[in-house]
Amino acid sequence: MFRKEDILKVGGYQHFYLLEDYWLWTRMINEGCKFYNIQNILVNVRGGAAMAARRGGWKYVKSEIKLQWQIWKMGLIGVYAFSRNIFVRFSIHMMPSSLRCFFYKKVLR
């Protein structure tokens, strides 16, 4: 949950191909908004092969690089983190969907 005034302060949701949430959170962090992950599970998201398929391909990689570049330009990450993020995310986004699905289910969960 977020405070509405914090969302409005940073310009609300803006188009950023499949990464709108990350772009919003980045701008909020840059403006000094506080974040905290509560320990209770409030939403049960079921991701499957379709979700994994959407998170791959060149268009997604280009959007991810653009996001990481913006985060670096804001000064929220350094060159090392930028490079690591690009390498790791590129590797995941360019693997076959079935392998990416396995990775999401078995490694990231």
PDB file of C-alpha atoms in Angstrom:
ATOM      1  CA  MET A   1       0.000   0.000   0.000  1.00  0.00           C
ATOM      2  CA  PHE A   2       1.107   3.523  -0.661  1.00  0.00           C
ATOM      3  CA  ARG A   3      -0.080   6.955   0.309  1.00  0.00           C
ATOM      4  CA  LYS A   4      -1.922   8.567  -2.564  1.00  0.00           C
ATOM      5  CA  GLU A   5      -0.081  11.862  -2.087  1.00  0.00           C
ATOM      6  CA  ASP A   6       3.278  10.065  -2.498  1.00  0.00           C
ATOM      7  CA  ILE A   7       2.133   8.516  -5.773  1.00  0.00           C
ATOM      8  CA  LEU A   8       0.862  11.857  -7.062  1.00  0.00           C
ATOM      9  CA  LYS A   9       4.028  13.653  -5.908  1.00  0.00           C
ATOM     10  CA  VAL A  10       6.157  11.598  -8.321  1.00  0.00           C
ATOM     11  CA  GLY A  11       3.740  11.854 -11.232  1.00  0.00           C
ATOM     12  CA  GLY A  12       1.802   8.605 -10.777  1.00  0.00           C
ATOM     13  CA  TYR A  13       2.113   5.656 -13.094  1.00  0.00           C
ATOM     14  CA  GLN A  14       3.944   6.377 -16.340  1.00  0.00           C
ATOM     15  CA  HIS A  15       4.411   4.163 -19.363  1.00  0.00           C
ATOM     16  CA  PHE A  16       7.551   2.019 -19.128  1.00  0.00           C
ATOM     17  CA  TYR A  17       7.128  -1.183 -21.148  1.00  0.00           C
ATOM     18  CA  LEU A  18       6.151  -3.932 -18.646  1.00  0.00           C
ATOM     19  CA  LEU A  19       8.100  -2.202 -15.866  1.00  0.00           C
ATOM     20  CA  GLU A  20       5.662   0.521 -14.745  1.00  0.00           C
ATOM     21  CA  ASP A  21       5.693  -0.620 -11.105  1.00  0.00           C
ATOM     22  CA  TYR A  22       9.491  -0.617 -10.926  1.00  0.00           C
ATOM     23  CA  TRP A  23       9.640   2.825 -12.544  1.00  0.00           C
ATOM     24  CA  LEU A  24       7.101   4.176 -10.031  1.00  0.00           C
ATOM     25  CA  TRP A  25       8.982   2.687  -7.071  1.00  0.00           C
ATOM     26  CA  THR A  26      12.294   4.037  -8.378  1.00  0.00           C
ATOM     27  CA  ARG A  27      10.912   7.554  -8.592  1.00  0.00           C
ATOM     28  CA  MET A  28       9.378   7.236  -5.126  1.00  0.00           C
ATOM     29  CA  ILE A  29      12.674   6.073  -3.629  1.00  0.00           C
ATOM     30  CA  ASN A  30      14.436   8.935  -5.391  1.00  0.00           C
ATOM     31  CA  GLU A  31      11.974  11.369  -3.740  1.00  0.00           C
ATOM     32  CA  GLY A  32      12.681   9.928  -0.289  1.00  0.00           C
ATOM     33  CA  CYS A  33       9.499   7.913   0.221  1.00  0.00           C
ATOM     34  CA  LYS A  34       9.785   5.220   2.883  1.00  0.00           C
ATOM     35  CA  PHE A  35       9.228   1.547   2.024  1.00  0.00           C
ATOM     36  CA  TYR A  36       8.629  -1.487   4.174  1.00  0.00           C
ATOM     37  CA  ASN A  37       7.650  -5.044   3.279  1.00  0.00           C
ATOM     38  CA  ILE A  38       5.035  -6.247   5.708  1.00  0.00           C
ATOM     39  CA  GLN A  39       5.370  -9.839   6.801  1.00  0.00           C
ATOM     40  CA  ASN A  40       1.764 -10.841   6.030  1.00  0.00           C
ATOM     41  CA  ILE A  41       0.895 -12.215   2.605  1.00  0.00           C
ATOM     42  CA  LEU A  42      -1.980 -10.134   1.288  1.00  0.00           C
ATOM     43  CA  VAL A  43      -2.051 -11.291  -2.335  1.00  0.00           C
ATOM     44  CA  ASN A  44      -1.435 -14.748  -3.728  1.00  0.00           C
ATOM     45  CA  VAL A  45      -0.132 -14.309  -7.259  1.00  0.00           C
ATOM     46  CA  ARG A  46      -0.042 -17.434  -9.359  1.00  0.00           C
ATOM     47  CA  GLY A  47       2.557 -17.131 -12.060  1.00  0.00           C
ATOM     48  CA  GLY A  48       2.905 -19.754 -14.707  1.00  0.00           C
ATOM     49  CA  ALA A  49       4.209 -20.268 -18.195  1.00  0.00           C
ATOM     50  CA  ALA A  50       2.310 -17.253 -19.564  1.00  0.00           C
ATOM     51  CA  MET A  51       3.868 -14.940 -16.974  1.00  0.00           C
ATOM     52  CA  ALA A  52       7.337 -16.316 -17.671  1.00  0.00           C
ATOM     53  CA  ALA A  53       6.815 -15.894 -21.419  1.00  0.00           C
ATOM     54  CA  ARG A  54       5.902 -12.209 -20.969  1.00  0.00           C
ATOM     55  CA  ARG A  55       9.160 -11.584 -19.121  1.00  0.00           C
ATOM     56  CA  GLY A  56      11.469 -12.440 -21.984  1.00  0.00           C
ATOM     57  CA  GLY A  57      12.691 -11.323 -25.357  1.00  0.00           C
ATOM     58  CA  TRP A  58      14.604  -8.393 -26.802  1.00  0.00           C
ATOM     59  CA  LYS A  59      11.876  -5.804 -26.195  1.00  0.00           C
ATOM     60  CA  TYR A  60      11.790  -6.691 -22.502  1.00  0.00           C
ATOM     61  CA  VAL A  61      15.606  -6.628 -22.300  1.00  0.00           C
ATOM     62  CA  LYS A  62      15.726  -3.174 -23.911  1.00  0.00           C
ATOM     63  CA  SER A  63      13.148  -1.884 -21.443  1.00  0.00           C
ATOM     64  CA  GLU A  64      15.112  -3.390 -18.538  1.00  0.00           C
ATOM     65  CA  ILE A  65      18.350  -1.754 -19.716  1.00  0.00           C
ATOM     66  CA  LYS A  66      16.553   1.585 -20.043  1.00  0.00           C
ATOM     67  CA  LEU A  67      15.197   1.233 -16.484  1.00  0.00           C
ATOM     68  CA  GLN A  68      18.595   0.320 -15.046  1.00  0.00           C
ATOM     69  CA  TRP A  69      20.139   3.266 -16.914  1.00  0.00           C
ATOM     70  CA  GLN A  70      17.568   5.639 -15.337  1.00  0.00           C
ATOM     71  CA  ILE A  71      18.244   4.195 -11.871  1.00  0.00           C
ATOM     72  CA  TRP A  72      21.978   4.693 -12.392  1.00  0.00           C
ATOM     73  CA  LYS A  73      21.481   8.261 -13.671  1.00  0.00           C
ATOM     74  CA  MET A  74      19.459   9.060 -10.527  1.00  0.00           C
ATOM     75  CA  GLY A  75      22.429   7.912  -8.456  1.00  0.00           C
ATOM     76  CA  LEU A  76      20.525   5.098  -6.764  1.00  0.00           C
ATOM     77  CA  ILE A  77      23.013   2.445  -7.955  1.00  0.00           C
ATOM     78  CA  GLY A  78      26.653   2.521  -8.965  1.00  0.00           C
ATOM     79  CA  VAL A  79      28.393   1.195 -12.050  1.00  0.00           C
ATOM     80  CA  TYR A  80      29.001  -2.233 -10.488  1.00  0.00           C
ATOM     81  CA  ALA A  81      25.334  -2.721  -9.531  1.00  0.00           C
ATOM     82  CA  PHE A  82      24.241  -1.412 -12.940  1.00  0.00           C
ATOM     83  CA  SER A  83      26.511  -3.905 -14.731  1.00  0.00           C
ATOM     84  CA  ARG A  84      25.503  -6.810 -12.486  1.00  0.00           C
ATOM     85  CA  ASN A  85      21.791  -6.022 -12.892  1.00  0.00           C
ATOM     86  CA  ILE A  86      22.098  -5.909 -16.677  1.00  0.00           C
ATOM     87  CA  PHE A  87      24.040  -9.182 -16.816  1.00  0.00           C
ATOM     88  CA  VAL A  88      21.713 -11.099 -14.489  1.00  0.00           C
ATOM     89  CA  ARG A  89      18.501  -9.755 -15.972  1.00  0.00           C
ATOM     90  CA  PHE A  90      19.717 -10.197 -19.551  1.00  0.00           C
ATOM     91  CA  SER A  91      20.544 -13.829 -18.781  1.00  0.00           C
ATOM     92  CA  ILE A  92      17.100 -14.493 -17.325  1.00  0.00           C
ATOM     93  CA  HIS A  93      15.127 -12.583 -19.960  1.00  0.00           C
ATOM     94  CA  MET A  94      16.892 -14.260 -22.875  1.00  0.00           C
ATOM     95  CA  MET A  95      16.622 -17.859 -21.670  1.00  0.00           C
ATOM     96  CA  PRO A  96      13.854 -20.022 -23.173  1.00  0.00           C
ATOM     97  CA  SER A  97      10.457 -19.470 -21.530  1.00  0.00           C
ATOM     98  CA  SER A  98      10.289 -23.010 -20.147  1.00  0.00           C
ATOM     99  CA  LEU A  99      13.661 -22.592 -18.425  1.00  0.00           C
ATOM    100  CA  ARG A 100      12.692 -19.124 -17.168  1.00  0.00           C
ATOM    101  CA  CYS A 101       9.465 -20.609 -15.740  1.00  0.00           C
ATOM    102  CA  PHE A 102      11.485 -23.303 -13.943  1.00  0.00           C
ATOM    103  CA  PHE A 103      13.898 -20.642 -12.656  1.00  0.00           C
ATOM    104  CA  TYR A 104      11.048 -18.512 -11.269  1.00  0.00           C
ATOM    105  CA  LYS A 105       9.361 -21.481  -9.589  1.00  0.00           C
ATOM    106  CA  LYS A 106      12.390 -23.298  -8.164  1.00  0.00           C
ATOM    107  CA  VAL A 107      15.085 -20.666  -7.667  1.00  0.00           C
ATOM    108  CA  LEU A 108      13.298 -17.407  -6.914  1.00  0.00           C
ATOM    109  CA  ARG A 109      10.551 -18.865  -4.706  1.00  0.00           C
TER     110      ARG A 109
END
